[in-house]
PDB file of C-alpha atoms in Angstrom:
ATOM      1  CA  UNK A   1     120.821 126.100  96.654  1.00 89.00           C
ATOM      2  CA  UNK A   2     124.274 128.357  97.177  1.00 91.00           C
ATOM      3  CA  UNK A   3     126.496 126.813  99.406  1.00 95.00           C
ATOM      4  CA  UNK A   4     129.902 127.250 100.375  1.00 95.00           C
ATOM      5  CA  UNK A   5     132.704 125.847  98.207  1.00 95.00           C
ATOM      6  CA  UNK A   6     133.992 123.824 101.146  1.00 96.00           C
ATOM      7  CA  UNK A   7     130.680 121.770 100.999  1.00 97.00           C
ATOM      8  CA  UNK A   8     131.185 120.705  97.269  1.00 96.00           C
ATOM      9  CA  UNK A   9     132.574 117.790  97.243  1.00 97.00           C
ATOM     10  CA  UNK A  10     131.148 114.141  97.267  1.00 96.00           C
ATOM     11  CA  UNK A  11     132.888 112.969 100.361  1.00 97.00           C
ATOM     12  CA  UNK A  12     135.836 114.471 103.126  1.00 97.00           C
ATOM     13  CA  UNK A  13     137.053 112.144 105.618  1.00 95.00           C
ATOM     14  CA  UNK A  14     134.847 108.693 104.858  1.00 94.00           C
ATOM     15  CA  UNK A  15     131.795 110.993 105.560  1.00 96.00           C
ATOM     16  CA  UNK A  16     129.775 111.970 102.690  1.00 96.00           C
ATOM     17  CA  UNK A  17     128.005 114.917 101.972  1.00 98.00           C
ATOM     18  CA  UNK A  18     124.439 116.185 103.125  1.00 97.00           C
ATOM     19  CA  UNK A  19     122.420 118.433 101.786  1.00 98.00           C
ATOM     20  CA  UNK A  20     118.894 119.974 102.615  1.00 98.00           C
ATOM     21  CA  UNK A  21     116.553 122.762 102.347  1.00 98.00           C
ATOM     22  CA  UNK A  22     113.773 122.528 103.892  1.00 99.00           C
ATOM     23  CA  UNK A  23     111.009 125.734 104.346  1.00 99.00           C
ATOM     24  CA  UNK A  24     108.726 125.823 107.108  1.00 99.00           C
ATOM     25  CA  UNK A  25     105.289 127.958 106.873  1.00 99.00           C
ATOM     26  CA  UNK A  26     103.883 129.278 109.904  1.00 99.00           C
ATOM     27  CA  UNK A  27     100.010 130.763 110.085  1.00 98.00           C
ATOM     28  CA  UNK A  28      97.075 130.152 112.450  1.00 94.00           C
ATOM     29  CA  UNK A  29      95.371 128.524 110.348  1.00 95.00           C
ATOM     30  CA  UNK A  30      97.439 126.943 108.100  1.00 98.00           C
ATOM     31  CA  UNK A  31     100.948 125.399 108.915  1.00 99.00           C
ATOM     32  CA  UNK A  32     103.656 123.439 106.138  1.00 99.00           C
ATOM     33  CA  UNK A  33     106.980 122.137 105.665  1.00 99.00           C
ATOM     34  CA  UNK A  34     108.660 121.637 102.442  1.00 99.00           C
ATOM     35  CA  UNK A  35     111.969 119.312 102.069  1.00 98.00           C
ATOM     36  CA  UNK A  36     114.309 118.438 100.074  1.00 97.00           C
ATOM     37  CA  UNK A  37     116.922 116.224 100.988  1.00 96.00           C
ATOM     38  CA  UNK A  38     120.602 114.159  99.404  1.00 95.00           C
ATOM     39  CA  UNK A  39     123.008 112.025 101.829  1.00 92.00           C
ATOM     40  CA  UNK A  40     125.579 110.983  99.383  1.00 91.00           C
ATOM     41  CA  UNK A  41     123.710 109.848  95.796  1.00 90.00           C
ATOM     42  CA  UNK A  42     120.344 109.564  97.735  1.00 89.00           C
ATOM     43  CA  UNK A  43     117.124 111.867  97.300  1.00 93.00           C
ATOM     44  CA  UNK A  44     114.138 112.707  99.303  1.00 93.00           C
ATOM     45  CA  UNK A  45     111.618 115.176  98.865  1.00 97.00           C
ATOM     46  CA  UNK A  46     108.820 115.758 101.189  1.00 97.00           C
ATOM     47  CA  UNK A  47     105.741 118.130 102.302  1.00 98.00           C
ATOM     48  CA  UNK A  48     103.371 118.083 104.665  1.00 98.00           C
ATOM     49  CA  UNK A  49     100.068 120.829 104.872  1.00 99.00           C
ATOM     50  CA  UNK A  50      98.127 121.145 108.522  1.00 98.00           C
ATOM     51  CA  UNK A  51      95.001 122.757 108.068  1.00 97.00           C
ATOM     52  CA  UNK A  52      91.548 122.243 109.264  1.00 93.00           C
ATOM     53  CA  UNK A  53      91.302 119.326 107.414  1.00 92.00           C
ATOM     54  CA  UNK A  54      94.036 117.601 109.648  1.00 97.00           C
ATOM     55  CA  UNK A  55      97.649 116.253 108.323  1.00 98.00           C
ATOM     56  CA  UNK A  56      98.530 115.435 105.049  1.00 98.00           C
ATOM     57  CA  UNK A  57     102.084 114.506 104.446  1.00 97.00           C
ATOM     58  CA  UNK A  58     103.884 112.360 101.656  1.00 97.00           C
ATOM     59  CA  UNK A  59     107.814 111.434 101.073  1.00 95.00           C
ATOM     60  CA  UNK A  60     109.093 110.507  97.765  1.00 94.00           C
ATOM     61  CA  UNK A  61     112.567 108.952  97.047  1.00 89.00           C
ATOM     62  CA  UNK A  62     113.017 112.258  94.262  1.00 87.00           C
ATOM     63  CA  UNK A  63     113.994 115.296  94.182  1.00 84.00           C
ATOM     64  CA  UNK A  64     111.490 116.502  91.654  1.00 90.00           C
ATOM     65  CA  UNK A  65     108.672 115.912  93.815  1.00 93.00           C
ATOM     66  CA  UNK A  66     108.950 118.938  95.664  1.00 98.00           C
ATOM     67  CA  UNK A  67     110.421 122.148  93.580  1.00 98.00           C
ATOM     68  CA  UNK A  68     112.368 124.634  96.023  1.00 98.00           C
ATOM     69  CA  UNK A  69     114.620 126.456  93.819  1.00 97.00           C
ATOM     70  CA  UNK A  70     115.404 129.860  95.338  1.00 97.00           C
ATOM     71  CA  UNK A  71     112.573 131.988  95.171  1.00 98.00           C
ATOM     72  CA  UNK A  72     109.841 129.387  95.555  1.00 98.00           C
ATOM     73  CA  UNK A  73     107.574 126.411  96.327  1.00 99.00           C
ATOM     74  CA  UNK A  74     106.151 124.367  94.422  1.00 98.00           C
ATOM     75  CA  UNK A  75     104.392 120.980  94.872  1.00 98.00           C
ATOM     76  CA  UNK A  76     101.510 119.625  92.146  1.00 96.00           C
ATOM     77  CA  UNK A  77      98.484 120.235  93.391  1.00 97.00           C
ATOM     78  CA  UNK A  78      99.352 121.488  97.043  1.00 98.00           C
ATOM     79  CA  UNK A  79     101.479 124.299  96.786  1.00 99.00           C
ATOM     80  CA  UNK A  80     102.511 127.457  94.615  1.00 99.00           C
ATOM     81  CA  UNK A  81     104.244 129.894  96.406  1.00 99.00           C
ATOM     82  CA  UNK A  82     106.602 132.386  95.957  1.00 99.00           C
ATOM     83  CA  UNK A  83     109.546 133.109  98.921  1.00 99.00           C
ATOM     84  CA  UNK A  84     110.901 136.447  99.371  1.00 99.00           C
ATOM     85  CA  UNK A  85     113.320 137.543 102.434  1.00 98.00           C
ATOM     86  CA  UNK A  86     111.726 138.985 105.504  1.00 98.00           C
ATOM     87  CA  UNK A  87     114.972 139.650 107.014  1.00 98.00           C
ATOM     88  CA  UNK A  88     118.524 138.840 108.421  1.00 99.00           C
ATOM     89  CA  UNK A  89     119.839 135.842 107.053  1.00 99.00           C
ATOM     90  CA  UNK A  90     122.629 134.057 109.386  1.00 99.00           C
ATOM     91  CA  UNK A  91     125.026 131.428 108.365  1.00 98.00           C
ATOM     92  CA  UNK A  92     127.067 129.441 110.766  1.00 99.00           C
ATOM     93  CA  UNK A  93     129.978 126.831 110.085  1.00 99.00           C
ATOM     94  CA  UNK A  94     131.018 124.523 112.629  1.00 98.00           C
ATOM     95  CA  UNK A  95     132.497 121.246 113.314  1.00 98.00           C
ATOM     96  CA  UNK A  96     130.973 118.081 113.603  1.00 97.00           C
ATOM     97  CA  UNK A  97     132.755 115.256 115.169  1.00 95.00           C
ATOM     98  CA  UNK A  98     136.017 115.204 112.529  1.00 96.00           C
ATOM     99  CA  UNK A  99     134.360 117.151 109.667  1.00 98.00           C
ATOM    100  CA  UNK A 100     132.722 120.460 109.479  1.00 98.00           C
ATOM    101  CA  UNK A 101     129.018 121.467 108.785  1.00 99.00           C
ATOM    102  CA  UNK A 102     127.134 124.958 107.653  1.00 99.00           C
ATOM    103  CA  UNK A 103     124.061 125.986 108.217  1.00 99.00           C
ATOM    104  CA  UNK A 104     121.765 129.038 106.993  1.00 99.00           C
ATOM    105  CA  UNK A 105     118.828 130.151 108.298  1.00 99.00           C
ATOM    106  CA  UNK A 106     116.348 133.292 106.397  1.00 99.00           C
ATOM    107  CA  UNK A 107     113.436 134.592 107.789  1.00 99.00           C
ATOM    108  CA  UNK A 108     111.028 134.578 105.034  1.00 99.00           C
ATOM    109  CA  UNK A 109     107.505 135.282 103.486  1.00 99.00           C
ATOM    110  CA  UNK A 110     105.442 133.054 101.460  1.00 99.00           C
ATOM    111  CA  UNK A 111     102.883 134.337  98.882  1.00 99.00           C
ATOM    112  CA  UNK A 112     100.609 132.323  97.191  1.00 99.00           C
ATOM    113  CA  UNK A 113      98.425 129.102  96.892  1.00 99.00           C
ATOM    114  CA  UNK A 114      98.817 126.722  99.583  1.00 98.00           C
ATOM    115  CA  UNK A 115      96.008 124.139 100.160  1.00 96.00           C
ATOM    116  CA  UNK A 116      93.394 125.169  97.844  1.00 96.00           C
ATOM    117  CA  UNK A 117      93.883 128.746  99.630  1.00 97.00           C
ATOM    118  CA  UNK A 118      95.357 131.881  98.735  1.00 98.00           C
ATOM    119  CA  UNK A 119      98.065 132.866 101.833  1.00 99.00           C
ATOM    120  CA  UNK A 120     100.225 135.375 103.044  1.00 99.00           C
ATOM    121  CA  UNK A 121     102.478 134.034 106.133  1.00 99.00           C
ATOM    122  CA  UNK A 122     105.921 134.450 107.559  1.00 99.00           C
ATOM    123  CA  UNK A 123     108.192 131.289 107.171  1.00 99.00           C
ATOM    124  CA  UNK A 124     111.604 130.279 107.453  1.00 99.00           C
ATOM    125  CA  UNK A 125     113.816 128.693 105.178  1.00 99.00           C
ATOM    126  CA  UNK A 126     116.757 126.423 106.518  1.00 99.00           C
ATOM    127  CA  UNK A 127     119.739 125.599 104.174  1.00 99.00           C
ATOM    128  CA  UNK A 128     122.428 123.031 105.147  1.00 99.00           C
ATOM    129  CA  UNK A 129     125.521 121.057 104.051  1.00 99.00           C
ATOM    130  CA  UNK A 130     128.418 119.446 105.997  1.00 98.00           C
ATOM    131  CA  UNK A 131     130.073 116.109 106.951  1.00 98.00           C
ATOM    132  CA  UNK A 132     128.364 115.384 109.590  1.00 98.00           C
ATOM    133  CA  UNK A 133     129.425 112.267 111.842  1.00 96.00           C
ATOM    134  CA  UNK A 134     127.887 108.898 111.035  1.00 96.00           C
ATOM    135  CA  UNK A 135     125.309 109.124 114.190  1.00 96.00           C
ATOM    136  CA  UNK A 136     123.624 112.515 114.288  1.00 96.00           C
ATOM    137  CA  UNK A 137     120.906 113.588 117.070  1.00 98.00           C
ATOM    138  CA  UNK A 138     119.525 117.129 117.292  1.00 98.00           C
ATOM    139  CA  UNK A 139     116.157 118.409 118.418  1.00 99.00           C
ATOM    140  CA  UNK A 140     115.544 121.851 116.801  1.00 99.00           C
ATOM    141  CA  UNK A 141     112.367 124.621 117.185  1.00 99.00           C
ATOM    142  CA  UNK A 142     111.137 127.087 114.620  1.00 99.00           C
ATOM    143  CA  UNK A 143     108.538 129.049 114.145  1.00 99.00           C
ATOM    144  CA  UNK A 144     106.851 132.563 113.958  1.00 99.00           C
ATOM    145  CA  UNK A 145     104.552 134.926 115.895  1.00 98.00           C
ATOM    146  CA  UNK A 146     103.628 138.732 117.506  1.00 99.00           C
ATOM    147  CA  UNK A 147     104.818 139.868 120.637  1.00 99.00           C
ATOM    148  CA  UNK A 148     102.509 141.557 123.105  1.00 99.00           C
ATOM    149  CA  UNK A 149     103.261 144.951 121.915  1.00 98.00           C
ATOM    150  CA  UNK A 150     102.928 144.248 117.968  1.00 98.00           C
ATOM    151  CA  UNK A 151     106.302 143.142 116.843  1.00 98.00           C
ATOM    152  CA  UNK A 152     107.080 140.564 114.309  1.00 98.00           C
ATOM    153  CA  UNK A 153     108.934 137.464 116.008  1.00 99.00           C
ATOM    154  CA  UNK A 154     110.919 134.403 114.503  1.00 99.00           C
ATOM    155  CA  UNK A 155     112.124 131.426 116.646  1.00 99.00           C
ATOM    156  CA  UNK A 156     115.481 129.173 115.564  1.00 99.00           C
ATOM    157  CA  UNK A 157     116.625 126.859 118.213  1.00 99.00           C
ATOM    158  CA  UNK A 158     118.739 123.715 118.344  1.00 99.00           C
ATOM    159  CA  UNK A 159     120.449 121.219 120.791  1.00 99.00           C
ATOM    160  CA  UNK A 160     123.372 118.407 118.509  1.00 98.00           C
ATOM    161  CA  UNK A 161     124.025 120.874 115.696  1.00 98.00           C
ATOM    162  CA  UNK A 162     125.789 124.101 115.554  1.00 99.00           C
ATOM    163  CA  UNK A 163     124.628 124.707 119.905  1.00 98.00           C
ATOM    164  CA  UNK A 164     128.033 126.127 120.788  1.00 98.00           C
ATOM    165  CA  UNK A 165     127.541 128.596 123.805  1.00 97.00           C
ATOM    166  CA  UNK A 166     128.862 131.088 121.124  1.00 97.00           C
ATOM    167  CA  UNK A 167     129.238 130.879 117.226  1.00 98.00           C
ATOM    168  CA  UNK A 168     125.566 128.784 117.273  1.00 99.00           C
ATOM    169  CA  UNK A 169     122.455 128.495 114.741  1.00 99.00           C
ATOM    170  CA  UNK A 170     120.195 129.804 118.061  1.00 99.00           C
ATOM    171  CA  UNK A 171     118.445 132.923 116.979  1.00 99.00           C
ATOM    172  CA  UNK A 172     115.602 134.790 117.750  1.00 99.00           C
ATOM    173  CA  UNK A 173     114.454 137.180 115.003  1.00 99.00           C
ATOM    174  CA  UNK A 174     112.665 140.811 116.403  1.00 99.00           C
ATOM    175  CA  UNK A 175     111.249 142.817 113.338  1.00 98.00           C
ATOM    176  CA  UNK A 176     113.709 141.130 110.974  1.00 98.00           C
ATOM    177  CA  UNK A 177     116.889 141.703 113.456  1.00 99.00           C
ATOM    178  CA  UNK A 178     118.693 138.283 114.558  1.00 99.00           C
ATOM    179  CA  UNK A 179     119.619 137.635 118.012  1.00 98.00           C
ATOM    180  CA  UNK A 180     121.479 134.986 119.120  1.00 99.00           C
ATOM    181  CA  UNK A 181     120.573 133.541 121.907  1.00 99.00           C
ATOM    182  CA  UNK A 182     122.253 131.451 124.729  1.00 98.00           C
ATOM    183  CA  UNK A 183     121.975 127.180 125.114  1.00 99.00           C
ATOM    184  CA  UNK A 184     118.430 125.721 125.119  1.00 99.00           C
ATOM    185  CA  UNK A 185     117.120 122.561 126.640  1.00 99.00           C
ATOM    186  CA  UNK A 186     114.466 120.430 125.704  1.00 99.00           C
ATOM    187  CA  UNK A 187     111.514 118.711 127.178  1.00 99.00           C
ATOM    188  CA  UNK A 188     111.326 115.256 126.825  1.00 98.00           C
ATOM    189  CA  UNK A 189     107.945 115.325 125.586  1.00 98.00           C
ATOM    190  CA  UNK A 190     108.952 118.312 123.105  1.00 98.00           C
ATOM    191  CA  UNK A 191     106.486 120.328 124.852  1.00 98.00           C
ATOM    192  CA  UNK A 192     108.466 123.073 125.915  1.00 99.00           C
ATOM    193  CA  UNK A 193     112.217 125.138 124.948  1.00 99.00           C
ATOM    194  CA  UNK A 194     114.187 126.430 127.903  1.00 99.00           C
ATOM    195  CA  UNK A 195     116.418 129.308 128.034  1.00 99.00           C
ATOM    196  CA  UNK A 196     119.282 129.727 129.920  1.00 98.00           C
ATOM    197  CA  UNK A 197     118.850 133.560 130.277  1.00 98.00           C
ATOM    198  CA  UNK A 198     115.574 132.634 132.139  1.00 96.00           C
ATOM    199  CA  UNK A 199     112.244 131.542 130.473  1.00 96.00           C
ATOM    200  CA  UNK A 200     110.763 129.120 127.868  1.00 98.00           C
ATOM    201  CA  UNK A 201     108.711 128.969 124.910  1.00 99.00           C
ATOM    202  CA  UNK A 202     105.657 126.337 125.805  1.00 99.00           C
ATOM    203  CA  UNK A 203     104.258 124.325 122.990  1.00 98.00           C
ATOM    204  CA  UNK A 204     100.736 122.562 122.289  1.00 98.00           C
ATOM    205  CA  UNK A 205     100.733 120.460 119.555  1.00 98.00           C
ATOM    206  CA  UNK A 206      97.926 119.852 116.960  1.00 98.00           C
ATOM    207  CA  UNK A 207      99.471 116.922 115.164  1.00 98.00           C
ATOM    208  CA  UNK A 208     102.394 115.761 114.120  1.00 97.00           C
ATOM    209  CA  UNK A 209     104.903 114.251 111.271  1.00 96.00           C
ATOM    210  CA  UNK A 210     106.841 111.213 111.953  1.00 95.00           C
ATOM    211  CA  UNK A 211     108.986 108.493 110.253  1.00 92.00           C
ATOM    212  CA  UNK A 212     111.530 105.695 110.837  1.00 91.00           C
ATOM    213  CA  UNK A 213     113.362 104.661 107.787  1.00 87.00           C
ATOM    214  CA  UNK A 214     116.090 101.894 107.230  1.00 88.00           C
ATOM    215  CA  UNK A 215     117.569 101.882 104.148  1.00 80.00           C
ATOM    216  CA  UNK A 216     120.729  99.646 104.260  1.00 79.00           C
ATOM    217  CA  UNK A 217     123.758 101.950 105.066  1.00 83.00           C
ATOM    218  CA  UNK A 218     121.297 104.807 106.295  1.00 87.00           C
ATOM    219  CA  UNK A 219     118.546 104.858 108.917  1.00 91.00           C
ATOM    220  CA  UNK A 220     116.364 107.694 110.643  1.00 91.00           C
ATOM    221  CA  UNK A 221     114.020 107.949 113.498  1.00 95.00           C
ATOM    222  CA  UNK A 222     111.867 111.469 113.009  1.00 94.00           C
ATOM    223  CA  UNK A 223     109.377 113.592 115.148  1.00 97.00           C
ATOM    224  CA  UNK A 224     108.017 116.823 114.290  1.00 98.00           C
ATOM    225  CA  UNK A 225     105.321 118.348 115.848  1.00 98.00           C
ATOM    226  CA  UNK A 226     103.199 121.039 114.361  1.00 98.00           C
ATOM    227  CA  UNK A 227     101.331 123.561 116.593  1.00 98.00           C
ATOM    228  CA  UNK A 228     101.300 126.797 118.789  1.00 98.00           C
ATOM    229  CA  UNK A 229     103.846 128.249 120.946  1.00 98.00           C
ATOM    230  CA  UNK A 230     103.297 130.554 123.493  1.00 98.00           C
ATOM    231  CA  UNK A 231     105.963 131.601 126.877  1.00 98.00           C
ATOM    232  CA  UNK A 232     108.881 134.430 126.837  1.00 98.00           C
ATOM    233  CA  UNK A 233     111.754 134.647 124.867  1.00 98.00           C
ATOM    234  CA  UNK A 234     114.942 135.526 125.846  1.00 97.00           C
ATOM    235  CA  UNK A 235     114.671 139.371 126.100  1.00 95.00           C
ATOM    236  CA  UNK A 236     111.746 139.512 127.832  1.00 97.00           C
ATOM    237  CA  UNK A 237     109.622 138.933 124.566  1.00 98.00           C
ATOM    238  CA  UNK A 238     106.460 137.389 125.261  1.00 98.00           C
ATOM    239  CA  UNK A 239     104.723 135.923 122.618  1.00 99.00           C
ATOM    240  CA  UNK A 240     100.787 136.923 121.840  1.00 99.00           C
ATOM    241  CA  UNK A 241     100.605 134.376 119.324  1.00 98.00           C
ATOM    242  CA  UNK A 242     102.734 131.775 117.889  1.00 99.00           C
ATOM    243  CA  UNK A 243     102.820 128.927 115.754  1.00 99.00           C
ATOM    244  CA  UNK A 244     105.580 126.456 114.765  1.00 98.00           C
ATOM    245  CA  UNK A 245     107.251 123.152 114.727  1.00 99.00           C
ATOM    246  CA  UNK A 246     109.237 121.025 117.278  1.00 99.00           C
ATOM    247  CA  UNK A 247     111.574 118.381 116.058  1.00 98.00           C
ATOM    248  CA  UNK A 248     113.452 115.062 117.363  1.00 98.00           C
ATOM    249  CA  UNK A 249     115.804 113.444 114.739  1.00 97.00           C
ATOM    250  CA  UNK A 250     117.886 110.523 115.368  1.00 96.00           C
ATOM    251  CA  UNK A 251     119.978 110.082 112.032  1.00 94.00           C
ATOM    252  CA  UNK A 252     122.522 107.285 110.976  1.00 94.00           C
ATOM    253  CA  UNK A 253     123.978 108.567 107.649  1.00 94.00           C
TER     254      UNK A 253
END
């Protein structure tokens, strides 16, 4: 994973570096996340498949685990798919309390085996490095679907990260063009993304990923929801179909 140069070294101001990539796969009948994750010297790799079959998820303490070197995804036995660009990719860098962060975010397609089935679905892949301060909270949205008249729609939305009024991570993709969009607020419930131009994308979830982790100097409370999405997006776009993830993350790193 290509990052900036400013987001090379070990540690800037007490805080250390994070990394992650993490690729989220979007289908009706078929949903996945892929991670890879290092705060400071520590790794963790995860996946998790949704399928008719329900939710079935592991985390290991290595990187290795879970392959995502640019171009693909690969997991023994669950996953081998290839990840090609399905249009604009946006990178933000902002600050975080004393340090800074960066974020990219790609609209992409998967191609493959996934789940003991061959697939073709839209994903999104989200690369990120910073400083960021020792408590971190964000709840963030992605996801994929059609629009009433036939277009091709991708979701990226965020409250505790890079959710500046301007300069943010907040897009909404139409046919491969990013727009940014204004501040969002979440339901409590993670049911449902408002918008302050006026609407919301509504969310039903199927099932969903979770973990609390205390590992000495780090610690992490996690919620992810997988499911469908339906509602307007900013723009008037209103979704025929939609599928995606929600996300609560309480982080002490």
């Amino acid at each position: 994973m290509d990052v900036p140069d400013a987001f090379h070294a070990p540690l800037k101001g007490g805080r250390p570096l994070k990394r992650w990539r993490y690729v989220g796969v979007f289908g009706d009948d078929v949903m996945a996340c892929f991670g890879v994750v290092r705060i400071g010297v520590l790794p963790q790799a995860f996946w998790a498949v949704l399928d008719g079959g329900g939710l079935r998820e592991r985390t290991r303490f290595r990187p290795a685990a879970v392959d995502l070197r640019d171009g693909v995804v690969q997991v023994r036995d669950v996953a081998d798919l290839v990840v090609e660009p399905a249009g604009e990719a946006i990178e933000v860098t902002n600050w975080h309390g004393a340090q800074r962060i960066w974020t990219r975010k790609t609209p992409a397609r998967v191609r493959g085996w996934l789940a003991g089935r061959t697939v073709d679905l839209p994903a999104l892949v989200d690369d990120s490095a910073g400083y960021h301060a020792r408590v971190t909270e964000w709840e963030w949205a992605a996801g994929a679907g059609t629009s009433v008249d036939g277009r091709d729609v991708r979701w990226n939305l965020v409250t505790g990260l890079h959710d500046g009024a301007t300069g943010s991570e907040r897009r909404v993709w139409v046919d491969g063009v990013a727009h940014e969009v204004g501040p969002v607020t979440f339901s409590q419930p993670l049911d449902e993304v408002r918008f302050a131009e006026g609407g919301a994308l509504r969310f039903t979830a199927r099932a969903e990923r979770a973990r609390h982790d205390e590992l000495l100097l780090f610690a992490s409370d996690y919620r992810q929801p997988f499911g469908t999405a339906s509602g307007t997006l900013p723009g008037g776009i209103e979704l025929a179909s939609g599928a995606g993830v929600m996300e609560r993350h309480r982080a002490r790193w």
